[in-house]
C-alpha positions as a LaTeX table, in Angstrom:
\begin{tabular}{lrrr}
\hline
Residue & $x$ (\AA) & $y$ (\AA) & $z$ (\AA) \\
\hline
Thr1 & $-121.26$ & 215.45 & 124.59 \\
Leu2 & $-120.71$ & 214.72 & 120.37 \\
Asn3 & $-118.74$ & 212.77 & 120.10 \\
Asn4 & $-116.07$ & 211.97 & 116.96 \\
Leu5 & $-117.12$ & 207.77 & 116.84 \\
Ser6 & $-120.53$ & 207.36 & 117.32 \\
Ser7 & $-122.85$ & 206.85 & 114.40 \\
Val8 & $-126.99$ & 206.91 & 114.24 \\
Pro9 & $-128.23$ & 204.94 & 112.13 \\
Leu10 & $-130.94$ & 206.92 & 109.02 \\
Gln11 & $-131.88$ & 204.63 & 106.49 \\
Phe12 & $-131.62$ & 201.30 & 104.76 \\
Ser13 & $-131.65$ & 200.97 & 100.33 \\
Pro14 & $-134.63$ & 199.86 & 98.87 \\
Asp15 & $-132.42$ & 196.16 & 99.18 \\
Gly16 & $-131.77$ & 195.71 & 102.44 \\
Lys17 & $-128.27$ & 195.79 & 101.81 \\
Ile18 & $-126.85$ & 199.35 & 102.49 \\
Leu19 & $-127.63$ & 201.32 & 106.02 \\
Tyr20 & $-126.95$ & 204.50 & 105.27 \\
Val21 & $-126.10$ & 206.13 & 108.97 \\
Asn22 & $-125.39$ & 209.66 & 110.11 \\
Ala23 & $-120.90$ & 209.87 & 111.46 \\
Arg24 & $-118.03$ & 211.42 & 111.66 \\
Arg25 & $-115.83$ & 208.24 & 111.93 \\
Gly26 & $-112.83$ & 210.37 & 113.89 \\
Asn27 & $-113.32$ & 213.76 & 111.51 \\
Asp28 & $-114.85$ & 216.53 & 112.46 \\
Arg29 & $-117.75$ & 216.46 & 110.85 \\
Ser30 & $-120.38$ & 214.58 & 110.14 \\
Ala31 & $-121.12$ & 213.48 & 107.35 \\
Val32 & $-123.89$ & 210.28 & 106.02 \\
Tyr33 & $-121.49$ & 207.41 & 105.10 \\
Glu34 & $-122.81$ & 203.56 & 103.20 \\
Tyr35 & $-122.59$ & 200.36 & 105.41 \\
Ser36 & $-122.82$ & 197.04 & 103.97 \\
Ile37 & $-124.45$ & 194.90 & 105.15 \\
Asp38 & $-123.12$ & 191.57 & 103.79 \\
Ala39 & $-119.09$ & 192.69 & 103.73 \\
Gly40 & $-119.43$ & 194.43 & 106.92 \\
Lys41 & $-117.54$ & 197.69 & 105.07 \\
Trp42 & $-118.30$ & 201.22 & 105.81 \\
Asn43 & $-118.17$ & 203.79 & 102.68 \\
Gly44 & $-117.41$ & 207.02 & 101.69 \\
Pro45 & $-119.09$ & 209.58 & 103.06 \\
Val46 & $-121.29$ & 209.86 & 100.31 \\
Val47 & $-123.26$ & 212.93 & 101.37 \\
Gln48 & $-121.16$ & 215.66 & 103.41 \\
His49 & $-120.28$ & 220.03 & 103.78 \\
Pro50 & $-118.04$ & 222.27 & 103.90 \\
Glu51 & $-118.36$ & 223.62 & 106.57 \\
Arg52 & $-121.51$ & 221.77 & 108.49 \\
Asp53 & $-121.93$ & 218.72 & 110.17 \\
Ile54 & $-124.34$ & 216.63 & 108.04 \\
Asp55 & $-128.39$ & 216.92 & 110.09 \\
Ala56 & $-130.26$ & 215.30 & 107.39 \\
Arg57 & $-133.14$ & 213.22 & 107.24 \\
Phe58 & $-134.09$ & 210.45 & 104.60 \\
Ile59 & $-137.62$ & 210.97 & 102.33 \\
Ile60 & $-138.58$ & 207.32 & 101.19 \\
Asp61 & $-141.79$ & 205.83 & 99.71 \\
Val62 & $-142.72$ & 203.52 & 102.19 \\
Ala63 & $-145.56$ & 201.48 & 99.39 \\
Asp64 & $-142.91$ & 201.10 & 97.09 \\
Arg65 & $-139.70$ & 201.00 & 99.08 \\
Lys66 & $-137.74$ & 204.40 & 97.58 \\
Leu67 & $-135.70$ & 206.65 & 98.55 \\
Leu68 & $-137.39$ & 210.19 & 97.47 \\
Gly69 & $-134.81$ & 211.97 & 98.26 \\
Leu70 & $-132.23$ & 213.59 & 101.03 \\
Gln71 & $-132.96$ & 216.84 & 103.73 \\
Tyr72 & $-130.47$ & 218.65 & 104.88 \\
Ala73 & $-129.56$ & 221.90 & 106.67 \\
Asp74 & $-127.36$ & 224.70 & 105.25 \\
Glu75 & $-127.67$ & 228.02 & 105.59 \\
Thr76 & $-131.39$ & 228.13 & 105.04 \\
Pro77 & $-132.49$ & 224.15 & 104.78 \\
Lys78 & $-131.95$ & 222.13 & 101.40 \\
Ala79 & $-133.24$ & 219.22 & 99.71 \\
Val80 & $-131.17$ & 216.92 & 96.57 \\
Trp81 & $-133.47$ & 214.40 & 94.89 \\
Phe82 & $-132.69$ & 210.82 & 93.59 \\
Asp83 & $-135.49$ & 210.31 & 91.94 \\
Lys84 & $-136.08$ & 212.56 & 88.83 \\
Glu85 & $-139.95$ & 213.02 & 88.99 \\
Trp86 & $-139.38$ & 215.23 & 92.50 \\
Ala87 & $-135.89$ & 216.85 & 91.19 \\
Thr88 & $-137.83$ & 218.21 & 88.04 \\
Val89 & $-141.36$ & 219.27 & 90.48 \\
Gln90 & $-138.97$ & 220.98 & 92.20 \\
Lys91 & $-137.15$ & 222.61 & 89.36 \\
Ser92 & $-140.18$ & 223.57 & 88.51 \\
Ile93 & $-141.37$ & 225.15 & 91.94 \\
Asp94 & $-138.24$ & 226.40 & 92.45 \\
Ala95 & $-138.65$ & 228.72 & 88.98 \\
Ala96 & $-142.34$ & 229.54 & 89.58 \\
Leu97 & $-140.95$ & 230.59 & 93.41 \\
Pro98 & $-136.98$ & 232.36 & 93.07 \\
Gly99 & $-137.61$ & 234.13 & 96.54 \\
Thr100 & $-138.07$ & 231.04 & 98.71 \\
Thr101 & $-137.03$ & 227.67 & 99.90 \\
Asn102 & $-140.01$ & 226.15 & 98.36 \\
Phe103 & $-140.86$ & 222.05 & 100.73 \\
Leu104 & $-143.16$ & 219.76 & 98.90 \\
Gln105 & $-145.00$ & 216.73 & 99.46 \\
His106 & $-146.77$ & 214.99 & 97.45 \\
His107 & $-150.30$ & 213.69 & 97.46 \\
Gly108 & $-151.28$ & 210.92 & 94.86 \\
Asp109 & $-151.46$ & 213.06 & 91.26 \\
Arg110 & $-151.33$ & 217.09 & 93.94 \\
Trp111 & $-148.33$ & 218.58 & 95.08 \\
Ile112 & $-148.31$ & 220.62 & 98.79 \\
Val113 & $-145.90$ & 223.24 & 98.27 \\
Thr114 & $-144.51$ & 225.78 & 101.74 \\
Ala115 & $-143.08$ & 227.93 & 100.29 \\
Met116 & $-140.40$ & 229.74 & 103.09 \\
Ser117 & $-137.80$ & 232.66 & 102.66 \\
Asp118 & $-135.99$ & 235.34 & 105.61 \\
Thr119 & $-138.33$ & 238.16 & 105.40 \\
Asn120 & $-141.61$ & 235.17 & 104.17 \\
Pro121 & $-143.30$ & 233.25 & 107.29 \\
Gly122 & $-144.72$ & 230.42 & 104.82 \\
Asp123 & $-147.78$ & 230.14 & 101.71 \\
Val124 & $-148.92$ & 227.34 & 100.36 \\
Tyr125 & $-149.83$ & 226.26 & 97.06 \\
Leu126 & $-150.73$ & 223.68 & 95.39 \\
Leu127 & $-150.37$ & 221.81 & 92.51 \\
Glu128 & $-151.60$ & 219.75 & 89.73 \\
Arg129 & $-149.20$ & 217.81 & 88.52 \\
Ser130 & $-151.17$ & 216.30 & 85.51 \\
Thr131 & $-151.31$ & 220.08 & 84.12 \\
Met132 & $-148.40$ & 221.80 & 86.66 \\
Lys133 & $-151.30$ & 224.52 & 87.36 \\
Met134 & $-150.23$ & 226.05 & 91.12 \\
Ala135 & $-152.62$ & 227.52 & 93.27 \\
Lys136 & $-152.08$ & 229.29 & 96.60 \\
Leu137 & $-153.92$ & 228.25 & 99.44 \\
Phe138 & $-152.99$ & 230.46 & 102.05 \\
Ser139 & $-150.58$ & 232.51 & 104.28 \\
Tyr140 & $-149.02$ & 231.52 & 107.33 \\
Glu141 & $-149.30$ & 234.37 & 109.22 \\
Pro142 & $-150.73$ & 236.40 & 106.47 \\
Trp143 & $-150.54$ & 240.02 & 108.09 \\
Ile144 & $-146.89$ & 239.84 & 107.20 \\
Asp145 & $-146.15$ & 241.56 & 104.35 \\
Pro146 & $-143.28$ & 239.97 & 103.59 \\
Ala147 & $-141.71$ & 242.96 & 100.94 \\
Ala148 & $-142.22$ & 245.12 & 104.00 \\
Met149 & $-139.84$ & 242.95 & 105.96 \\
Ala150 & $-135.79$ & 243.25 & 106.31 \\
Pro151 & $-133.55$ & 240.69 & 104.18 \\
Thr152 & $-131.14$ & 237.70 & 106.97 \\
Arg153 & $-127.47$ & 237.39 & 105.09 \\
Trp154 & $-124.75$ & 235.49 & 106.75 \\
Val155 & $-121.47$ & 236.40 & 107.11 \\
His156 & $-118.64$ & 234.85 & 108.85 \\
Tyr157 & $-116.64$ & 237.54 & 110.75 \\
Pro158 & $-112.72$ & 236.77 & 113.07 \\
Ser159 & $-112.80$ & 235.68 & 116.81 \\
Arg160 & $-110.08$ & 237.27 & 118.80 \\
Asp161 & $-108.00$ & 233.83 & 118.97 \\
Gly162 & $-108.66$ & 232.87 & 115.07 \\
Leu163 & $-112.03$ & 231.28 & 114.68 \\
Ser164 & $-114.12$ & 232.07 & 111.98 \\
Ile165 & $-117.15$ & 232.99 & 113.67 \\
Pro166 & $-120.91$ & 232.31 & 111.34 \\
Ala167 & $-123.82$ & 234.79 & 112.31 \\
Leu168 & $-127.18$ & 236.43 & 111.31 \\
Leu169 & $-127.43$ & 239.15 & 111.02 \\
Thr170 & $-130.84$ & 241.64 & 109.73 \\
Val171 & $-130.48$ & 244.72 & 108.70 \\
Pro172 & $-133.36$ & 247.03 & 109.08 \\
Lys173 & $-134.89$ & 248.84 & 105.61 \\
Gly174 & $-134.47$ & 252.26 & 104.85 \\
Ser175 & $-131.09$ & 252.08 & 106.77 \\
Gly176 & $-129.53$ & 252.93 & 103.90 \\
Asp177 & $-125.25$ & 253.07 & 104.59 \\
Lys178 & $-125.83$ & 255.22 & 107.63 \\
Pro179 & $-124.53$ & 253.02 & 110.50 \\
Val180 & $-127.15$ & 252.13 & 113.33 \\
Pro181 & $-127.98$ & 250.83 & 116.96 \\
Leu182 & $-127.82$ & 247.22 & 117.25 \\
Ile183 & $-128.79$ & 244.60 & 119.67 \\
Val184 & $-127.04$ & 241.33 & 120.12 \\
Asp185 & $-130.22$ & 238.62 & 119.82 \\
Ile186 & $-128.11$ & 235.66 & 121.63 \\
His187 & $-129.43$ & 231.84 & 121.44 \\
Gly188 & $-129.90$ & 230.26 & 123.87 \\
Gly189 & $-128.40$ & 226.32 & 124.66 \\
Pro190 & $-126.20$ & 226.96 & 124.37 \\
Tyr191 & $-124.82$ & 224.01 & 123.32 \\
Val192 & $-127.77$ & 223.87 & 120.64 \\
Glu193 & $-127.79$ & 223.59 & 116.54 \\
Ala194 & $-127.05$ & 226.63 & 114.36 \\
Ser195 & $-129.53$ & 228.77 & 113.56 \\
Gly196 & $-132.11$ & 228.72 & 111.08 \\
Gly197 & $-132.29$ & 231.90 & 108.00 \\
Met198 & $-135.84$ & 231.80 & 107.79 \\
Tyr199 & $-138.56$ & 233.77 & 109.01 \\
Asn200 & $-137.88$ & 235.06 & 112.08 \\
Ala201 & $-140.90$ & 237.48 & 113.83 \\
Glu202 & $-138.82$ & 238.50 & 117.00 \\
Val203 & $-136.54$ & 239.66 & 114.56 \\
Gln204 & $-138.46$ & 241.41 & 112.19 \\
Phe205 & $-140.13$ & 243.04 & 115.40 \\
Phe206 & $-136.32$ & 244.12 & 116.12 \\
Ala207 & $-135.18$ & 245.55 & 113.21 \\
Ser208 & $-139.52$ & 247.53 & 112.25 \\
Arg209 & $-138.13$ & 249.06 & 115.22 \\
Gly210 & $-134.34$ & 250.57 & 113.41 \\
Tyr211 & $-132.42$ & 248.16 & 115.01 \\
Ala212 & $-129.79$ & 245.68 & 113.45 \\
Val213 & $-129.78$ & 242.57 & 114.84 \\
Leu214 & $-126.88$ & 239.93 & 114.84 \\
Arg215 & $-127.23$ & 237.01 & 115.70 \\
Pro216 & $-124.05$ & 235.29 & 116.73 \\
Gln217 & $-123.21$ & 231.31 & 116.10 \\
Tyr218 & $-120.64$ & 231.04 & 118.94 \\
Arg219 & $-118.24$ & 229.08 & 119.52 \\
Gly220 & $-120.58$ & 226.04 & 121.62 \\
Thr221 & $-123.37$ & 226.28 & 118.72 \\
Arg222 & $-123.52$ & 222.60 & 116.88 \\
Gly223 & $-123.66$ & 221.72 & 113.55 \\
Leu224 & $-120.54$ & 223.31 & 112.56 \\
Gly225 & $-117.98$ & 220.64 & 113.44 \\
Ser226 & $-117.23$ & 218.72 & 117.03 \\
Lys227 & $-114.57$ & 221.02 & 117.15 \\
Phe228 & $-115.66$ & 224.27 & 117.74 \\
Ala229 & $-118.77$ & 222.64 & 119.50 \\
Thr230 & $-116.29$ & 221.83 & 121.92 \\
Ala231 & $-114.69$ & 225.08 & 121.64 \\
Gly232 & $-117.14$ & 226.22 & 124.77 \\
Tyr233 & $-117.05$ & 223.91 & 126.56 \\
Arg234 & $-116.36$ & 225.46 & 130.15 \\
Lys235 & $-115.86$ & 228.96 & 128.20 \\
Trp236 & $-119.38$ & 230.94 & 130.14 \\
Gly237 & $-118.46$ & 234.25 & 130.23 \\
Asp238 & $-114.91$ & 233.47 & 128.75 \\
Glu239 & $-113.72$ & 232.94 & 124.84 \\
Met240 & $-117.84$ & 232.61 & 124.94 \\
Gln241 & $-118.99$ & 236.38 & 125.31 \\
Asp242 & $-115.39$ & 237.34 & 123.25 \\
Asp243 & $-118.05$ & 235.53 & 120.76 \\
Leu244 & $-119.86$ & 238.24 & 121.05 \\
Glu245 & $-117.42$ & 240.86 & 121.88 \\
Asp246 & $-115.39$ & 240.30 & 118.41 \\
Gly247 & $-118.88$ & 240.17 & 116.69 \\
Val248 & $-120.21$ & 243.92 & 117.65 \\
Lys249 & $-116.69$ & 245.21 & 116.92 \\
Trp250 & $-116.81$ & 243.22 & 113.90 \\
Ala251 & $-120.46$ & 244.54 & 112.86 \\
Ala252 & $-119.57$ & 248.49 & 113.81 \\
Ala253 & $-115.78$ & 248.04 & 111.44 \\
Gln254 & $-118.63$ & 247.68 & 108.70 \\
Gly255 & $-120.42$ & 250.49 & 109.58 \\
Val256 & $-123.42$ & 248.52 & 109.60 \\
Ala257 & $-124.10$ & 249.53 & 113.94 \\
Asp258 & $-123.80$ & 252.42 & 115.58 \\
Pro259 & $-121.24$ & 251.08 & 118.72 \\
Ala260 & $-121.83$ & 253.48 & 121.06 \\
Arg261 & $-125.68$ & 252.24 & 120.66 \\
Val262 & $-125.55$ & 248.65 & 121.80 \\
Cys263 & $-127.35$ & 246.25 & 123.77 \\
Phe264 & $-127.25$ & 242.76 & 124.51 \\
Phe265 & $-131.20$ & 240.62 & 124.01 \\
Gly266 & $-131.51$ & 236.66 & 125.23 \\
Glu267 & $-133.13$ & 233.99 & 127.17 \\
Ser268 & $-131.95$ & 231.82 & 129.50 \\
Tyr269 & $-128.26$ & 231.23 & 128.01 \\
Gly270 & $-128.84$ & 234.03 & 125.64 \\
Gly271 & $-130.25$ & 236.54 & 128.51 \\
Tyr272 & $-126.88$ & 234.89 & 131.39 \\
Ala273 & $-124.91$ & 236.37 & 128.93 \\
Ala274 & $-126.40$ & 239.81 & 128.61 \\
Leu275 & $-126.44$ & 240.07 & 132.10 \\
Trp276 & $-122.21$ & 239.20 & 131.87 \\
Glu277 & $-122.10$ & 241.12 & 129.84 \\
Thr278 & $-123.26$ & 243.87 & 132.12 \\
Ile279 & $-120.71$ & 243.22 & 134.48 \\
Arg280 & $-117.68$ & 241.64 & 131.83 \\
Asn281 & $-117.82$ & 245.34 & 129.53 \\
Pro282 & $-120.82$ & 247.82 & 130.27 \\
Gly283 & $-118.43$ & 249.61 & 128.47 \\
Leu284 & $-119.18$ & 248.21 & 125.21 \\
Ile285 & $-122.85$ & 247.90 & 126.23 \\
Lys286 & $-125.89$ & 250.76 & 126.81 \\
Cys287 & $-127.90$ & 247.76 & 127.85 \\
Ala288 & $-129.60$ & 244.60 & 127.98 \\
Val289 & $-132.67$ & 242.10 & 128.00 \\
Ser290 & $-132.45$ & 239.12 & 129.75 \\
Tyr291 & $-135.40$ & 236.55 & 130.01 \\
Ala292 & $-134.61$ & 233.62 & 132.07 \\
Gly293 & $-131.11$ & 234.22 & 131.49 \\
Val294 & $-129.01$ & 232.58 & 134.30 \\
Thr295 & $-127.38$ & 234.80 & 137.05 \\
Ser296 & $-126.24$ & 231.84 & 139.53 \\
Ile297 & $-123.45$ & 229.02 & 137.97 \\
Ala298 & $-124.20$ & 226.98 & 140.97 \\
Tyr299 & $-127.98$ & 227.05 & 141.04 \\
Met300 & $-128.27$ & 224.63 & 138.38 \\
Phe301 & $-126.32$ & 222.43 & 139.42 \\
Asp302 & $-127.83$ & 222.18 & 143.47 \\
Asn303 & $-131.28$ & 224.57 & 143.71 \\
Ala304 & $-134.07$ & 222.03 & 144.01 \\
Gln305 & $-136.27$ & 223.52 & 142.28 \\
Thr306 & $-134.31$ & 223.05 & 138.70 \\
Asp307 & $-134.97$ & 220.58 & 136.06 \\
Leu308 & $-131.45$ & 219.27 & 135.31 \\
Ala309 & $-130.82$ & 218.66 & 138.70 \\
Leu310 & $-132.79$ & 216.29 & 138.75 \\
Leu311 & $-131.84$ & 213.96 & 136.28 \\
Ala312 & $-128.30$ & 212.85 & 137.04 \\
Glu313 & $-127.50$ & 211.86 & 133.26 \\
Lys314 & $-128.23$ & 215.47 & 132.58 \\
Ser315 & $-126.47$ & 216.45 & 135.77 \\
Ser316 & $-123.97$ & 214.50 & 134.07 \\
Glu317 & $-123.27$ & 215.91 & 131.47 \\
Met318 & $-123.92$ & 219.33 & 132.10 \\
Ala319 & $-120.61$ & 218.88 & 133.88 \\
Val320 & $-118.35$ & 217.94 & 130.84 \\
Glu321 & $-120.30$ & 221.16 & 128.73 \\
Ile322 & $-120.74$ & 223.88 & 131.31 \\
Gly323 & $-118.19$ & 222.88 & 134.99 \\
Asp324 & $-118.04$ & 220.13 & 137.23 \\
Pro325 & $-119.30$ & 221.00 & 140.28 \\
Ala326 & $-116.78$ & 218.78 & 142.42 \\
Thr327 & $-114.20$ & 220.87 & 141.35 \\
Glu328 & $-115.40$ & 223.78 & 139.34 \\
Arg329 & $-117.21$ & 226.29 & 142.08 \\
Ala330 & $-115.01$ & 228.83 & 142.23 \\
Arg331 & $-114.95$ & 229.15 & 138.08 \\
Phe332 & $-118.85$ & 229.28 & 137.99 \\
Lys333 & $-118.67$ & 232.18 & 140.57 \\
Arg334 & $-116.01$ & 234.20 & 139.08 \\
Val335 & $-118.48$ & 234.55 & 135.92 \\
Ser336 & $-122.09$ & 234.21 & 137.48 \\
Pro337 & $-123.48$ & 237.60 & 137.50 \\
Leu338 & $-125.12$ & 237.16 & 140.74 \\
Glu339 & $-122.17$ & 237.08 & 142.69 \\
His340 & $-120.61$ & 240.60 & 141.28 \\
Ala341 & $-123.60$ & 242.69 & 140.89 \\
Asp342 & $-121.53$ & 245.27 & 142.62 \\
Gln343 & $-120.23$ & 246.02 & 138.84 \\
Val344 & $-123.21$ & 246.30 & 137.00 \\
Gly345 & $-122.17$ & 249.04 & 134.06 \\
Val346 & $-125.96$ & 249.41 & 131.72 \\
Pro347 & $-130.07$ & 249.15 & 132.66 \\
Ile348 & $-130.99$ & 245.67 & 133.13 \\
Phe349 & $-134.05$ & 244.20 & 131.97 \\
Leu350 & $-135.50$ & 241.21 & 133.59 \\
Ala351 & $-138.13$ & 238.94 & 132.85 \\
Tyr352 & $-139.07$ & 235.45 & 134.63 \\
Gly353 & $-141.76$ & 233.02 & 133.97 \\
Leu354 & $-143.24$ & 232.05 & 137.81 \\
Ser355 & $-143.01$ & 228.44 & 136.41 \\
Asp356 & $-140.39$ & 227.61 & 134.70 \\
Arg357 & $-138.18$ & 224.62 & 135.58 \\
Arg358 & $-135.11$ & 224.78 & 134.08 \\
Val359 & $-133.92$ & 228.57 & 134.80 \\
Pro360 & $-136.73$ & 228.58 & 138.49 \\
Ser361 & $-137.24$ & 232.76 & 138.72 \\
Val362 & $-135.09$ & 232.27 & 142.24 \\
His363 & $-131.82$ & 233.61 & 139.46 \\
Gly364 & $-135.10$ & 236.87 & 138.99 \\
Ser365 & $-136.03$ & 237.53 & 142.91 \\
Glu366 & $-132.17$ & 236.61 & 144.37 \\
Phe367 & $-130.79$ & 239.51 & 141.03 \\
Lys368 & $-133.31$ & 241.68 & 141.80 \\
Ser369 & $-131.64$ & 242.01 & 145.45 \\
Ala370 & $-128.22$ & 242.34 & 144.62 \\
Leu371 & $-129.25$ & 244.86 & 142.03 \\
Asp372 & $-131.25$ & 246.34 & 145.06 \\
Lys373 & $-128.18$ & 246.20 & 147.49 \\
Phe374 & $-126.01$ & 248.50 & 145.00 \\
Gly375 & $-128.63$ & 250.56 & 143.92 \\
Lys376 & $-128.00$ & 249.65 & 140.45 \\
Thr377 & $-131.36$ & 250.14 & 137.21 \\
Tyr378 & $-133.54$ & 247.85 & 135.63 \\
Glu379 & $-136.46$ & 246.74 & 135.31 \\
Leu380 & $-137.66$ & 243.41 & 135.89 \\
Ala381 & $-141.37$ & 241.42 & 134.69 \\
Thr382 & $-142.63$ & 238.66 & 136.12 \\
Tyr383 & $-145.13$ & 236.25 & 134.65 \\
Ser384 & $-147.53$ & 233.52 & 136.19 \\
Gly385 & $-148.22$ & 230.05 & 134.45 \\
Glu386 & $-145.05$ & 231.08 & 132.41 \\
Ala387 & $-141.78$ & 228.39 & 131.87 \\
His388 & $-139.09$ & 228.38 & 130.19 \\
Gly389 & $-139.95$ & 230.55 & 127.27 \\
Leu390 & $-144.05$ & 232.49 & 126.84 \\
Ser391 & $-146.17$ & 230.76 & 125.47 \\
Leu392 & $-149.41$ & 233.50 & 125.91 \\
Asp393 & $-150.11$ & 235.73 & 124.14 \\
Ala394 & $-150.90$ & 238.51 & 125.75 \\
Asn395 & $-147.57$ & 237.77 & 127.89 \\
Val396 & $-145.46$ & 238.04 & 124.79 \\
Phe397 & $-147.34$ & 241.25 & 123.70 \\
Asp398 & $-146.84$ & 242.43 & 126.73 \\
Phe399 & $-142.36$ & 241.26 & 127.07 \\
Tyr400 & $-142.17$ & 242.86 & 123.67 \\
Asn401 & $-143.86$ & 245.62 & 123.93 \\
Gln402 & $-141.91$ & 245.82 & 127.94 \\
Val403 & $-138.40$ & 245.50 & 126.03 \\
Asp404 & $-139.61$ & 248.21 & 122.68 \\
Arg405 & $-140.38$ & 251.47 & 125.24 \\
Phe406 & $-137.03$ & 249.67 & 126.93 \\
Leu407 & $-135.37$ & 249.24 & 124.50 \\
Ser408 & $-136.30$ & 252.91 & 123.16 \\
Lys409 & $-134.92$ & 255.22 & 125.90 \\
Tyr410 & $-131.88$ & 254.07 & 125.90 \\
Leu411 & $-130.58$ & 253.07 & 122.91 \\
His412 & $-133.33$ & 255.69 & 121.41 \\
Ala413 & $-134.19$ & 254.61 & 118.33 \\
Pro414 & $-137.96$ & 255.27 & 118.05 \\
Ala415 & $-140.18$ & 252.82 & 115.57 \\
Ala416 & $-140.30$ & 253.25 & 112.45 \\
Pro417 & $-143.74$ & 255.34 & 110.66 \\
Gly418 & $-146.86$ & 252.63 & 110.85 \\
Ser419 & $-144.80$ & 249.88 & 112.59 \\
\hline
\end{tabular}
């Protein structure tokens, strides 16, 4: 859980007199401060961001006891170099590769450059410092043509209660100004760091099929200040769900999304949110896709198969973030899909790994029985040997092929030619 007074030591200065610390110091957003060892005094902040917590790491030359620079999270990863040589090389590389975020590694007189972007999984180059000549070594995914990928950009939209919700928006190439079907891709966690703006294969898969993809960084997402993060505590199914719905309305108002063709997609908590929307507001969506989706919040605390229930310290954290099982069972029931399967209003695609300890497949089997009882339309895929996420290629391909068919059936968006 977040603590506005917590501090995380990062690095000593080369002379050992200053300790750099990531801390909030009672503020909403974390920053990097200096702590003077001799004086016992705080200075700073010396590194801060106007919108985000500083999630940073120092880059050091251990042999020379030298601070080279600082890498930190932003809408895309960023680096600031204290060392003049590194700063000069970075400037030259960025001029030569203007369309990517370029990461540097130093090996004597040779430098390794990794270039990535929202449309490029990564190219690796070798730079000879003496001649400043650069040669490409390889691509991480050479079968991907960056020029054929759909660009992703950060947007902000207002929630109904006044928060500004950041989101990543990807619009399929060739859509022009025409509204297209929308996938709301909901990150799991839910209390995890904000998504990055780099290449995402899942998003590009959907975009290649003609769908716009919105990835809301709904309240509860970390990295955007403690107030924003804690605004999601105990808000499963309520205000956190409002943020997703408000994203759909915003995308429709912008002319990006066809409001008659929307699907919620997610894994883990994201799967929960996708399922809950089929009950809470089925008129907003045409279908939902859920992998490892939570169907009963109570199961997360007291189901013997759940690894979280076995960890007292984790269960305590969950009680703060999700709710206290000793006093809030009624609320758990009010916003659990399993308790309201009779109200499911759109088709669902369910998938579970049979070896999942985080969200055991009982969430799916119990929900399946409830859907059967009330005659609801759904499809179910289970994967033996898979845990909280698909790892085997055969299962990954099977899942996304089934999702592709399901989405095409209910959103009526045929695959792009040759995709």
